Coordinates of C-alpha atoms in Angstrom, one line a residue:
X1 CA -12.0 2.1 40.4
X2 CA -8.3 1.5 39.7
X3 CA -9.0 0.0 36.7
X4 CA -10.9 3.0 35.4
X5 CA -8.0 5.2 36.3
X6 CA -5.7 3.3 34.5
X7 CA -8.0 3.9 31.3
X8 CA -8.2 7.6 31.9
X9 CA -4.1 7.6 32.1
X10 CA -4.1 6.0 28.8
X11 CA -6.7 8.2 27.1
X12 CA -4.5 11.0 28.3
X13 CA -1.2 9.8 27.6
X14 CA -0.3 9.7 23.7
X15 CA 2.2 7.2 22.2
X16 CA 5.1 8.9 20.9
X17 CA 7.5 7.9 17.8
X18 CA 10.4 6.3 19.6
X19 CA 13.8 5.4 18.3
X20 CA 11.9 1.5 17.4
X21 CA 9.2 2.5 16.1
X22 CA 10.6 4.8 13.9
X23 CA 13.6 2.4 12.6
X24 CA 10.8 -0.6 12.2
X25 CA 8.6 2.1 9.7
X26 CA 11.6 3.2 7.8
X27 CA 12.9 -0.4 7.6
X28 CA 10.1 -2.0 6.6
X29 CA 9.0 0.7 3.9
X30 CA 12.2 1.1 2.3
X31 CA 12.6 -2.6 2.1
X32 CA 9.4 -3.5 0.9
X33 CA 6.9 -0.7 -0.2
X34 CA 10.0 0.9 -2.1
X35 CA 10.7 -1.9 -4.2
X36 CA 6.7 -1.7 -5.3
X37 CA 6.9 1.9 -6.3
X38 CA 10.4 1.0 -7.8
X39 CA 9.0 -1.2 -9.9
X40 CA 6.0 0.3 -11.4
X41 CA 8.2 2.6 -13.2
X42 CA 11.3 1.0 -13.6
X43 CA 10.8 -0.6 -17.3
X44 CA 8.9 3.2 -18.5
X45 CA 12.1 4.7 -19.6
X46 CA 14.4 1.5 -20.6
X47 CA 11.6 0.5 -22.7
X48 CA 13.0 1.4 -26.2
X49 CA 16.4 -0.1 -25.0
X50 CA 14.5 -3.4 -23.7
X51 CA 12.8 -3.7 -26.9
X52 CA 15.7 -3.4 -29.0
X53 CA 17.5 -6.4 -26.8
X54 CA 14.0 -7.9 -27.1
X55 CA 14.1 -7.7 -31.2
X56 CA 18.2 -8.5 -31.2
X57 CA 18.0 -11.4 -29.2
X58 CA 15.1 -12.9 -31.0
X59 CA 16.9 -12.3 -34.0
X60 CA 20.1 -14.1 -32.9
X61 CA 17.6 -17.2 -32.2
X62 CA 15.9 -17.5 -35.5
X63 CA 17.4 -15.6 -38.3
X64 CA 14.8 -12.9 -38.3
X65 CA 13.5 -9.7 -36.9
X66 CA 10.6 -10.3 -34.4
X67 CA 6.8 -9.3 -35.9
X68 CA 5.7 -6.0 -34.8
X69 CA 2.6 -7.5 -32.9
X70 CA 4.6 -10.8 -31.4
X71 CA 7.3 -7.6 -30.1
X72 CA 4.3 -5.9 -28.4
X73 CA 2.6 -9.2 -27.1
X74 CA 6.2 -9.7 -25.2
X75 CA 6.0 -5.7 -23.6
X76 CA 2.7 -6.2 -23.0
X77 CA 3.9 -9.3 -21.1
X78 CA 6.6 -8.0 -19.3
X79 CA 4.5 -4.8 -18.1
X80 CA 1.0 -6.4 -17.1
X81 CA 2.9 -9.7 -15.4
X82 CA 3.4 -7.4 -12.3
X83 CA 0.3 -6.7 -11.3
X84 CA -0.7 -9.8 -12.3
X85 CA 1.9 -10.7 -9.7
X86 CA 0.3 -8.7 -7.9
X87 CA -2.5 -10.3 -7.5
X88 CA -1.0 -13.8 -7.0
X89 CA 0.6 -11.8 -4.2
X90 CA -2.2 -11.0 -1.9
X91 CA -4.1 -14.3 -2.1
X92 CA -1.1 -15.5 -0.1
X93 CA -1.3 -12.7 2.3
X94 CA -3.8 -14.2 4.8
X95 CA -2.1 -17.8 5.0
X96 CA 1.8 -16.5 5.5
X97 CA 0.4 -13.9 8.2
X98 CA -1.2 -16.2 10.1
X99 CA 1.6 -18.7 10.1
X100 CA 4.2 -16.7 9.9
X101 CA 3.5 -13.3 11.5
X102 CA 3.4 -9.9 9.8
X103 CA 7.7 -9.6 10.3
X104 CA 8.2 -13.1 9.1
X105 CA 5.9 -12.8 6.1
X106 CA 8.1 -9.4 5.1
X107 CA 11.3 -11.3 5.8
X108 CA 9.9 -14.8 3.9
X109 CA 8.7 -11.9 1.1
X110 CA 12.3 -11.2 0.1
X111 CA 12.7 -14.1 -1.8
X112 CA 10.3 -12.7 -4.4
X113 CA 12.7 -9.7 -4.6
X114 CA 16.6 -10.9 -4.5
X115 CA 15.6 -13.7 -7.2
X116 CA 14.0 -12.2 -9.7
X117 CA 16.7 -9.0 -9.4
X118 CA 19.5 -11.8 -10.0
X119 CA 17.4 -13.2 -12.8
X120 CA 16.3 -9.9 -14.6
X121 CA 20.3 -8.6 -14.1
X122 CA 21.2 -11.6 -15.7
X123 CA 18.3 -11.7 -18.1
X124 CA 20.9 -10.0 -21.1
X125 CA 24.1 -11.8 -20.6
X126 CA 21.6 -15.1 -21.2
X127 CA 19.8 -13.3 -24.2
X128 CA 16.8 -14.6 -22.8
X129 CA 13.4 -11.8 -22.7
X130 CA 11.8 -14.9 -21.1
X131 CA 13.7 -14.7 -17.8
X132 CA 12.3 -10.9 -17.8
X133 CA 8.6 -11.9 -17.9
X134 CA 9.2 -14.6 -15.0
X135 CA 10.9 -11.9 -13.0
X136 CA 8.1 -9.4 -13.5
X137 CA 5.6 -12.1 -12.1
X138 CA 7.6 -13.3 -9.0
X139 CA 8.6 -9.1 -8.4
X140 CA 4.9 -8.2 -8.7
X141 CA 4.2 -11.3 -6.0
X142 CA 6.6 -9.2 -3.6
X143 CA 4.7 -6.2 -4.2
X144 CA 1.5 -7.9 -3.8
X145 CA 2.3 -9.0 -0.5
X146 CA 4.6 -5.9 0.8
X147 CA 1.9 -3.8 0.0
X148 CA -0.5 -5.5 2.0
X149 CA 1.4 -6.9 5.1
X150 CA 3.2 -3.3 5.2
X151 CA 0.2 -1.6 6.6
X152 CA -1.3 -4.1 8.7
X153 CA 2.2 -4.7 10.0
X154 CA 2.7 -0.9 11.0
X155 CA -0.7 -0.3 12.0
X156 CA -0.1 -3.0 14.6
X157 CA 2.5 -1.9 16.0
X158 CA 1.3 1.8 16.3
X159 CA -0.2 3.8 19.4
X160 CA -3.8 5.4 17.8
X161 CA -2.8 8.7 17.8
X162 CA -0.3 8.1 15.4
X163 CA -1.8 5.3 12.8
X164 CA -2.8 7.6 10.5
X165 CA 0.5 9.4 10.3
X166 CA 2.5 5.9 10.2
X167 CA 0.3 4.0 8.1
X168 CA 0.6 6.4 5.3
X169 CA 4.7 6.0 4.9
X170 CA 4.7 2.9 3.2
X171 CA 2.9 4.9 0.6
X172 CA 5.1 7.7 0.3
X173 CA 8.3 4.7 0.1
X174 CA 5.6 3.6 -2.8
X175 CA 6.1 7.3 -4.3
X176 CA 9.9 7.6 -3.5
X177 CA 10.7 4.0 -5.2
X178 CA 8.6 5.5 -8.4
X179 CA 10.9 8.9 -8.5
X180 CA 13.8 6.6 -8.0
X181 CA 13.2 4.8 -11.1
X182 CA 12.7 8.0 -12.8
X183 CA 15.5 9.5 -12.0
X184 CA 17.8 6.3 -12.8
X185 CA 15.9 5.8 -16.1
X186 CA 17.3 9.5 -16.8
X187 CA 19.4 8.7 -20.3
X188 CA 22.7 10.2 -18.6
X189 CA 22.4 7.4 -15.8
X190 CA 20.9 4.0 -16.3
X191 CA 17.8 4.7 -18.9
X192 CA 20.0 3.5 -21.9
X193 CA 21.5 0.7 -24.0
X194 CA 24.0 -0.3 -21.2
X195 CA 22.3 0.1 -18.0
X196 CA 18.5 -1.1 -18.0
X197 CA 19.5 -4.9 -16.5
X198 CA 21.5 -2.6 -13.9
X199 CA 18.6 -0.4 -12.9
X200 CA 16.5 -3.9 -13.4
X201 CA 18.7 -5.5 -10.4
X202 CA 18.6 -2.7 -7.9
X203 CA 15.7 -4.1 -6.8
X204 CA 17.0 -6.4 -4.9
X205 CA 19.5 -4.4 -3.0
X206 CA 16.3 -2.8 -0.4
X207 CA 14.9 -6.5 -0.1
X208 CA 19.1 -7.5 1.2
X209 CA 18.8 -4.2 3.5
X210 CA 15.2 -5.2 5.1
X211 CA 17.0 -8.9 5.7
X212 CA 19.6 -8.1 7.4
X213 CA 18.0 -5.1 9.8
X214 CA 14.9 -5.9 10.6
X215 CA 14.9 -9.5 12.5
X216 CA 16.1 -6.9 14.9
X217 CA 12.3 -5.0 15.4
X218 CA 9.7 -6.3 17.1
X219 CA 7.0 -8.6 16.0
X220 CA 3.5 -7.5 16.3
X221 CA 2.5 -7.5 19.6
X222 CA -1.5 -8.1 19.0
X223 CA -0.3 -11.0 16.7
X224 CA 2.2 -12.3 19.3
X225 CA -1.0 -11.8 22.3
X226 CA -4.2 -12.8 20.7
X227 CA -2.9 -15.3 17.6
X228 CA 0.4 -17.0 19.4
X229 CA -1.2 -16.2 23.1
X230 CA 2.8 -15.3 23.9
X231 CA 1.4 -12.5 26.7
X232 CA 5.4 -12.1 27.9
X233 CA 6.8 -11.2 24.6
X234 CA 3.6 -9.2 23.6
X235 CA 4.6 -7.1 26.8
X236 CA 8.1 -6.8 26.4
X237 CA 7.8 -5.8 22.6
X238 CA 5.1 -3.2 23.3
X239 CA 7.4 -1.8 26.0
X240 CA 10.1 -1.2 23.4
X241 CA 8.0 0.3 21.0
X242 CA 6.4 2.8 23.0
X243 CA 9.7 3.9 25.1
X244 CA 7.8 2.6 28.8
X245 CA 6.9 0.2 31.1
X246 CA 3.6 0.9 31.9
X247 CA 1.5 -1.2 28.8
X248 CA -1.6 -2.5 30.9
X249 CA -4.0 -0.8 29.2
X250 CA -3.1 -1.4 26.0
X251 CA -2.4 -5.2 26.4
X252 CA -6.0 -4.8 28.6
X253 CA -7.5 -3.6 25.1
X254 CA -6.2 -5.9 22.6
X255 CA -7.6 -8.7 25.7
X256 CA -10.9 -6.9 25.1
X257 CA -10.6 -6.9 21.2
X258 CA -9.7 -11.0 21.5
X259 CA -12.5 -11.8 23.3
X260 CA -15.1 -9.8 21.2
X261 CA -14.4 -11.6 18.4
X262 CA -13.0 -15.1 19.8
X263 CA -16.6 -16.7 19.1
X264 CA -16.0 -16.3 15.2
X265 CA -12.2 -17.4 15.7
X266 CA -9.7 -16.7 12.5
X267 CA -11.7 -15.8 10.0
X268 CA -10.9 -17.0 6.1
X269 CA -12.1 -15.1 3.0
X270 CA -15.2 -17.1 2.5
X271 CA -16.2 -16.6 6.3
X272 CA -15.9 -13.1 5.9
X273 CA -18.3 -12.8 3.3
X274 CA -20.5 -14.0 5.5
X275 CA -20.4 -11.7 8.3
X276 CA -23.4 -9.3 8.5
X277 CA -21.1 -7.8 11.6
X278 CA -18.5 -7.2 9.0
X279 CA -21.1 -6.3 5.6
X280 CA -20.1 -2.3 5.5
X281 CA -16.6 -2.8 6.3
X282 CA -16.0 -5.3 3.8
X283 CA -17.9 -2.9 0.4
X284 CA -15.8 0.1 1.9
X285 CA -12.9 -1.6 1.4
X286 CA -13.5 -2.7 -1.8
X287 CA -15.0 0.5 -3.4
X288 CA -12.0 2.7 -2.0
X289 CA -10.0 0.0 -3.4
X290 CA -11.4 0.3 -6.9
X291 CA -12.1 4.1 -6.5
X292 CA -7.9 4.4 -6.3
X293 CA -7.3 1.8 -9.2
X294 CA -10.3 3.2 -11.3
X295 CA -10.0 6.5 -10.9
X296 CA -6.9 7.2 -13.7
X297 CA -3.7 7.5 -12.3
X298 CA -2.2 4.9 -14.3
X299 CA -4.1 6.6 -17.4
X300 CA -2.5 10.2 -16.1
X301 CA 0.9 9.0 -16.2
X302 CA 0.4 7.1 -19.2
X303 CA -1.0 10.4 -20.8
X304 CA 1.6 12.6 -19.2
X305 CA 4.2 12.4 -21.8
X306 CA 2.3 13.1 -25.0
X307 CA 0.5 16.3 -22.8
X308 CA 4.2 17.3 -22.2
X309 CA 4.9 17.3 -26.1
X310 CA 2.0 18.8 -27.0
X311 CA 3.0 21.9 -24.5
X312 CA 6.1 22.4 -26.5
X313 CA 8.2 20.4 -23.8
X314 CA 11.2 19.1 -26.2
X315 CA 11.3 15.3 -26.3
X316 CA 14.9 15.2 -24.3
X317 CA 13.6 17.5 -21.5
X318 CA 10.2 14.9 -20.9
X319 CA 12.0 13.0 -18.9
X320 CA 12.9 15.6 -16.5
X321 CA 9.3 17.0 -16.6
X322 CA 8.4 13.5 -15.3
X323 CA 11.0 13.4 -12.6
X324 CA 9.2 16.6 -11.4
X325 CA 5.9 15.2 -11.5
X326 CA 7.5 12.1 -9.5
X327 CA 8.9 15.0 -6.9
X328 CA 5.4 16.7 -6.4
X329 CA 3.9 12.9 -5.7
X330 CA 6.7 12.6 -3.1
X331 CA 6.0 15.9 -1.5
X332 CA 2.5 16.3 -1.3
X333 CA 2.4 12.3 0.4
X334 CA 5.0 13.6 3.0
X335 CA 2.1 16.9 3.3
X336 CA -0.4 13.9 4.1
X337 CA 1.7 12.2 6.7
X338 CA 1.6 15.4 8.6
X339 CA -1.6 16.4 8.4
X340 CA -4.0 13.5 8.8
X341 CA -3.8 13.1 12.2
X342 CA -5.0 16.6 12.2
X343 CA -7.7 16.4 9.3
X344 CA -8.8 12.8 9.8
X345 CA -8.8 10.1 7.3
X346 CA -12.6 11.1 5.9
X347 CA -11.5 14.5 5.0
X348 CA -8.7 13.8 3.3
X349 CA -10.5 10.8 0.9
X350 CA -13.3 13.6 0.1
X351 CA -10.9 16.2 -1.0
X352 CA -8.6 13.9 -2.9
X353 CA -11.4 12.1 -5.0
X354 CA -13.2 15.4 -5.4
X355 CA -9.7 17.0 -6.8
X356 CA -9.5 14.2 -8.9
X357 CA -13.0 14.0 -10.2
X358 CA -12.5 18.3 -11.0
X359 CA -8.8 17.5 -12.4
X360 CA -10.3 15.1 -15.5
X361 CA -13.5 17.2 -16.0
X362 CA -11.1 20.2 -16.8
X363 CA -8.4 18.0 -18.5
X364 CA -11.3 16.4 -21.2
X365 CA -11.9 20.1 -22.0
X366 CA -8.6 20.7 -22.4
X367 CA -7.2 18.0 -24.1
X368 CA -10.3 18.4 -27.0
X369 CA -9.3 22.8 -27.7
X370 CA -5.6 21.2 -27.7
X371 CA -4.9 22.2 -31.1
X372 CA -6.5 25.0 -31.5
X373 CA -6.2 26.9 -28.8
X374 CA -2.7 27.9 -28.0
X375 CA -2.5 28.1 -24.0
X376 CA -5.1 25.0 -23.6
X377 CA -1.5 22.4 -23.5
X378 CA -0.4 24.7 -20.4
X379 CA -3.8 24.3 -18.5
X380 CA -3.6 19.9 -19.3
X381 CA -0.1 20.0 -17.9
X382 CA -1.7 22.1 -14.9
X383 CA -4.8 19.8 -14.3
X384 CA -1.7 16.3 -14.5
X385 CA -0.4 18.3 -11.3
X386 CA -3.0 19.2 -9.4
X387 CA -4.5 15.7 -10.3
X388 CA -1.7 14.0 -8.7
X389 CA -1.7 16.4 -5.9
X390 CA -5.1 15.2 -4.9
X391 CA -4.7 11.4 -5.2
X392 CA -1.7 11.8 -3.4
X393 CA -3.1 13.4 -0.6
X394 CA -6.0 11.1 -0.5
X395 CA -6.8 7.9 -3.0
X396 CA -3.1 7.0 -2.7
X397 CA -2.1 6.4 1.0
X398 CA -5.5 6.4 3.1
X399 CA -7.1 3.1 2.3
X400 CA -4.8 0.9 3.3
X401 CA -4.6 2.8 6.5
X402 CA -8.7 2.5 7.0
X403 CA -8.5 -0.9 5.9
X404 CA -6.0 -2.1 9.1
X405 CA -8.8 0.7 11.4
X406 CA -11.7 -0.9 10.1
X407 CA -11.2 -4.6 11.0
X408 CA -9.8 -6.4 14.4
X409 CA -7.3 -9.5 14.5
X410 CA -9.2 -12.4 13.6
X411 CA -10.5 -11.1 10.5
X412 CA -8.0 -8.7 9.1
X413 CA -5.8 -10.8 7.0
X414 CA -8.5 -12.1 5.3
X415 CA -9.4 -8.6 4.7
X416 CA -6.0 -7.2 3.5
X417 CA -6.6 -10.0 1.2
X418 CA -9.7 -9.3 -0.2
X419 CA -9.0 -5.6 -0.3
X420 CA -5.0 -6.7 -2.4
X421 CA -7.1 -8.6 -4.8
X422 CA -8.9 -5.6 -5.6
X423 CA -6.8 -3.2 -5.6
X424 CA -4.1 -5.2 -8.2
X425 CA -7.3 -6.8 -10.5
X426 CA -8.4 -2.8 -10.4
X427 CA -4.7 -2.2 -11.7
X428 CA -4.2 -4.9 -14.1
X429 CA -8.0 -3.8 -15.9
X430 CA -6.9 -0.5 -16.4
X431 CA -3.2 -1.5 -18.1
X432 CA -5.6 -4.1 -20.4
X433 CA -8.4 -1.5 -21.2
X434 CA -7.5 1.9 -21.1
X435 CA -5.2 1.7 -24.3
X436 CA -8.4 0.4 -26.0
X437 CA -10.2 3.2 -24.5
X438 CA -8.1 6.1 -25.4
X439 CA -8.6 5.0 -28.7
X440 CA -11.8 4.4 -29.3
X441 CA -12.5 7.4 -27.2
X442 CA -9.9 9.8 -27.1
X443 CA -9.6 12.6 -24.4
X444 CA -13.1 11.8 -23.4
X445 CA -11.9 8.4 -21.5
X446 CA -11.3 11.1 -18.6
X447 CA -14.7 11.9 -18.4
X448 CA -15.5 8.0 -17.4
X449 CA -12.9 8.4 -14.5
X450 CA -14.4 11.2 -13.0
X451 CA -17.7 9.4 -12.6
X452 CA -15.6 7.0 -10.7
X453 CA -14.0 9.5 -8.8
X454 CA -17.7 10.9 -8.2
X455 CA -19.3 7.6 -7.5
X456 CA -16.1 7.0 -4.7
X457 CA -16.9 10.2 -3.1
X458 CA -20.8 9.9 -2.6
X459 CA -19.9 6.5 -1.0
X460 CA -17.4 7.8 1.5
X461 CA -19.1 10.5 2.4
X462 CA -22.8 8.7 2.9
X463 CA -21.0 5.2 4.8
X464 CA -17.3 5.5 5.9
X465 CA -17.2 6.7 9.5
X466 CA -14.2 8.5 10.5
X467 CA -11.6 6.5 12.6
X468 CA -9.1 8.9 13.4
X469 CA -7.6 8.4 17.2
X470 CA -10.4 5.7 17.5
X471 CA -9.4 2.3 18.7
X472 CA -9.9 -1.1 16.3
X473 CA -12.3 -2.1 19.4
X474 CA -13.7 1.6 19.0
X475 CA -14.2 1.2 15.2
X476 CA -16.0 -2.3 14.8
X477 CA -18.3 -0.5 17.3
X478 CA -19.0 2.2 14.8
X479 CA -20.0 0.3 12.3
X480 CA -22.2 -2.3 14.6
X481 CA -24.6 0.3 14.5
X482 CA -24.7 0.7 10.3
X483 CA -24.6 -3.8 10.2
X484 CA -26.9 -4.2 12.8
X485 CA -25.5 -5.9 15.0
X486 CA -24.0 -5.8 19.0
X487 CA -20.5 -6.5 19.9
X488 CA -20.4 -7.8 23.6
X489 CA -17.5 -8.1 25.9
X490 CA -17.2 -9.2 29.3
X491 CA -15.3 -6.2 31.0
X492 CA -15.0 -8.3 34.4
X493 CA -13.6 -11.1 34.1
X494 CA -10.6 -9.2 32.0
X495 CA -9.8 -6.7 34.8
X496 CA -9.6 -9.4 37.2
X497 CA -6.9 -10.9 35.3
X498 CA -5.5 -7.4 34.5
X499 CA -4.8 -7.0 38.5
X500 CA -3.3 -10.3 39.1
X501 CA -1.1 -10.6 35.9
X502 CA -0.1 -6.6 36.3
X503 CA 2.1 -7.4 39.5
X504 CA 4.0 -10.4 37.9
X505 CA 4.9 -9.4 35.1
X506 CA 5.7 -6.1 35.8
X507 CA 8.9 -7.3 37.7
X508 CA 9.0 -9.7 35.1
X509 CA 10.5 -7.6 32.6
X510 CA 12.7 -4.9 32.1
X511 CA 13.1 -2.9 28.9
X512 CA 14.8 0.5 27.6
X513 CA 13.3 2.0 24.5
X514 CA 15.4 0.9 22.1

């Protein structure tokens, strides 16, 4: 009976955003999602200025100007070796959590950072355009893994009722770090001849920030319980983060979680593949993975400029034009952190996809009466806006926030894994096809990602259940039902623990919130 009111308090009683919590987000986003975002756009506007160094230095080398096609094979190169990075990234995700916790792994993760910022500031005083391409791979290996261990991090370390809310800030650090870099690459501040290896090497200065600061945040207290079995400093970090004493019932949870799943103990890729308690969880995760790759973001931005030009936007004022469109990304990702715990996860997927499906439909239309009809460039510039209005609301942020919900302890690394690998090979096959596509295919290219905006929404709506203020032991329940399978967990034996452990450590351990 005690036990029972004890659950009844906590169903009641919502975590709150304490002075730890909110430090550990902030931390951890600015020092690792913001360096991803950062560098997605940092080489857009230095690009001319890079090339030139790129042309000058292979000239100083051998005597003679570099061949148009061996100049773009090197861009090409120092563009796609991120998320190629990327990629490289997330394969080591599952192996450095697991050994290293979701804290250590972010600290470890600087490396990839403060090295290649050093190398890439250095890269023109060497006159070597090699160093660059190196940097790009071991940068885009940081991002690979920050933008993986970011979310599971903060959506361990998160009461329920505020997951959502939390687990969308690393991407709006992703959007910040990509308005950052347009704003430096502005020509007045470090977009020109002088000051690309500078804006190149701010990189590093987040990564130095997150080192220092956050050794002082807590590790993740289901890690630290069901992984490293360290109950005591499970406890006492779960008392900081959630500002009191009284943690039983959550610590009573993540017990229930543990021993639900302890019979398929840590799972690797492979294993989870194998799972037919894990079948539905593990497609979602890879269709909203390739629905937010596939779906033309990259192409949008890509397109953005030209659509800008052909509006009568002068070539000098572009720049700016972007920087707005960077501001509006920013904005409406804030807009999402607000209201999701309100809307739900679902919701917000269905209207972002179907915003982007209707934002290509109209901008195909608009992009082939271009040149002939005189207001058509306004409405392309409209449907770039309200296209990254919807993906930022929805594509962007929520699936790494349902990828931590959808899967407990044992198997989630594997599953940030799979779902990274996705998500950056998604990435990397748009950069290698769409410039083939858009010429072989013109403004019609659009009309291919709204099918996959289409095809992403049918799914979600048909199979994703929502998960909003649902616990992870809550959620694999859900979807038990849709694989077919029971999940069974002895309820008895736990509370009997629950009572005698409750009364040790209780005077144990004394904490303040912060």
């Amino acid at each position: 009976m005690g036990n029972e009111k004890n659950c009844e308090k906590y169903e009641t009683r919502k975590g709150r955003l304490t002075a730890v919590l909110a430090l550990a987000t902030l931390i951890s986003t600015f020092g690792s999602s913001f360096q991803y975002g950062y560098n997605v756009a940092v080489v857009n506007s230095p690009a001319p200025f890079m090339q030139q160094f790129y042309n000058q230095t292979y000239l100083d080398r051998y005597g003679t100007p570099i061949e148009e096609s061996l100049l773009t094979l090197f861009w090409s190169l120092s563009v796609s070796m991120y998320p190629l990075g990327g990629f490289f990234g997330s394969l080591m995700v599952a192996p450095l959590v697991n050994k290293m916790g979701r804290k250590g792994t972010l600290l470890f993760n600087n490396i990839f950072s403060i090295i290649p910022a050093v190398m890439m500031g250095a890269s023109e005083a060497a006159k070597s355009y090699e160093i660059i391409i190196i940097a790009r791979i071991l940068v885009g290996i940081c991002a690979g893994l920050s933008s993986n261990v970011v979310p599971m991090y903060l959506g361990e370390l998160s009461p329920k009722n505020l997951r959502g809310a939390i687990g969308i800030v690393p991407q709006l650090f992703i959007t910040i770090g990509i308005l950052t870099a347009q704003v430096f690459g502005i020509r007045n501040m470090l977009g020109n001849t002088t000051g690309w290896p500078i804006m190149l090497a701010l990189t590093g200065v987040p990564a130095v920030i997150e080192l220092l600061l956050l050794p002082f945040f807590p590790e993740s207290p289901r890690y630290m319980l069901i992984q490293r079995g360290d109950e005591k400093t499970a406890r006492r970090d779960l008392q900081r983060l959630r500002g009191w004493e009284d943690v039983d019932e959550e610590l009573l949870e993540m017990r229930l979680e543990d021993q639900s799943e302890r019979a398929e103990g840590r799972l690797s890729v492979l294993n989870l593949f194998s799972f037919r308690s894990l079948r539905w969880q593990l497609v979602s995760i890879i269709v909203m993975n390739m629905g937010q790759q596939l779906s033309g973001v990259n192409a949008i931005y890509y397109y953005a400029d030209s659509i800008y030009g052909s509006a009568g936007v002068k070539e000098s004022d572009i720049q700016y034009v972007t920087v707005g469109t960077g501001a509006v990304n920013v904005f409406m990702t804030i807009a999402a952190v607000f209201i999701v715990e309100a809307s739900g996860r679902k919701l917000l997927l269905l209207c972002g996809f179907g915003i982007c499906c209707g934002a290509c439909v109209v901008l195909t239309i608009a992009l082939s009466f271009q040149s002939s009809v005189e207001w058509m460039p306004f409405l392309s510039i409209t449907c770039v806006i309200i296209y990254v209005i919807g993906h930022a609301i929805g594509p962007s942020p929520i699936p790494y926030v349902i990828t931590t919900e959808m899967f407990r302890q044992s198997s989630r690394p594997a599953a940030f894994m799979v779902a990274g690998s996705v998500h950056w090979l998604s990435n990397f096959t748009v950069g290698l096809v769409f410039p083939f596509l858009e010429k072989g295919m013109g403004p019609y290219s659009f009309i291919i990602f709204s099918f996959i905006c289409l095809a992403t929404l049918v799914y979600i709506l048909v199979v994703v259940p929502e998960t909003k203020n649902k616990t992870f032991l809550e959620i694999s329940q859900l979807f038990s039902e849709m694989n077919r399978t029971e999940i069974f967990v002895d309820t008895e034996d736990l509370e009997i623990k629950e009572l005698k452990q409750s009364s040790i450590t209780q005077q144990d351990v004394k904490v303040t919130a912060f």
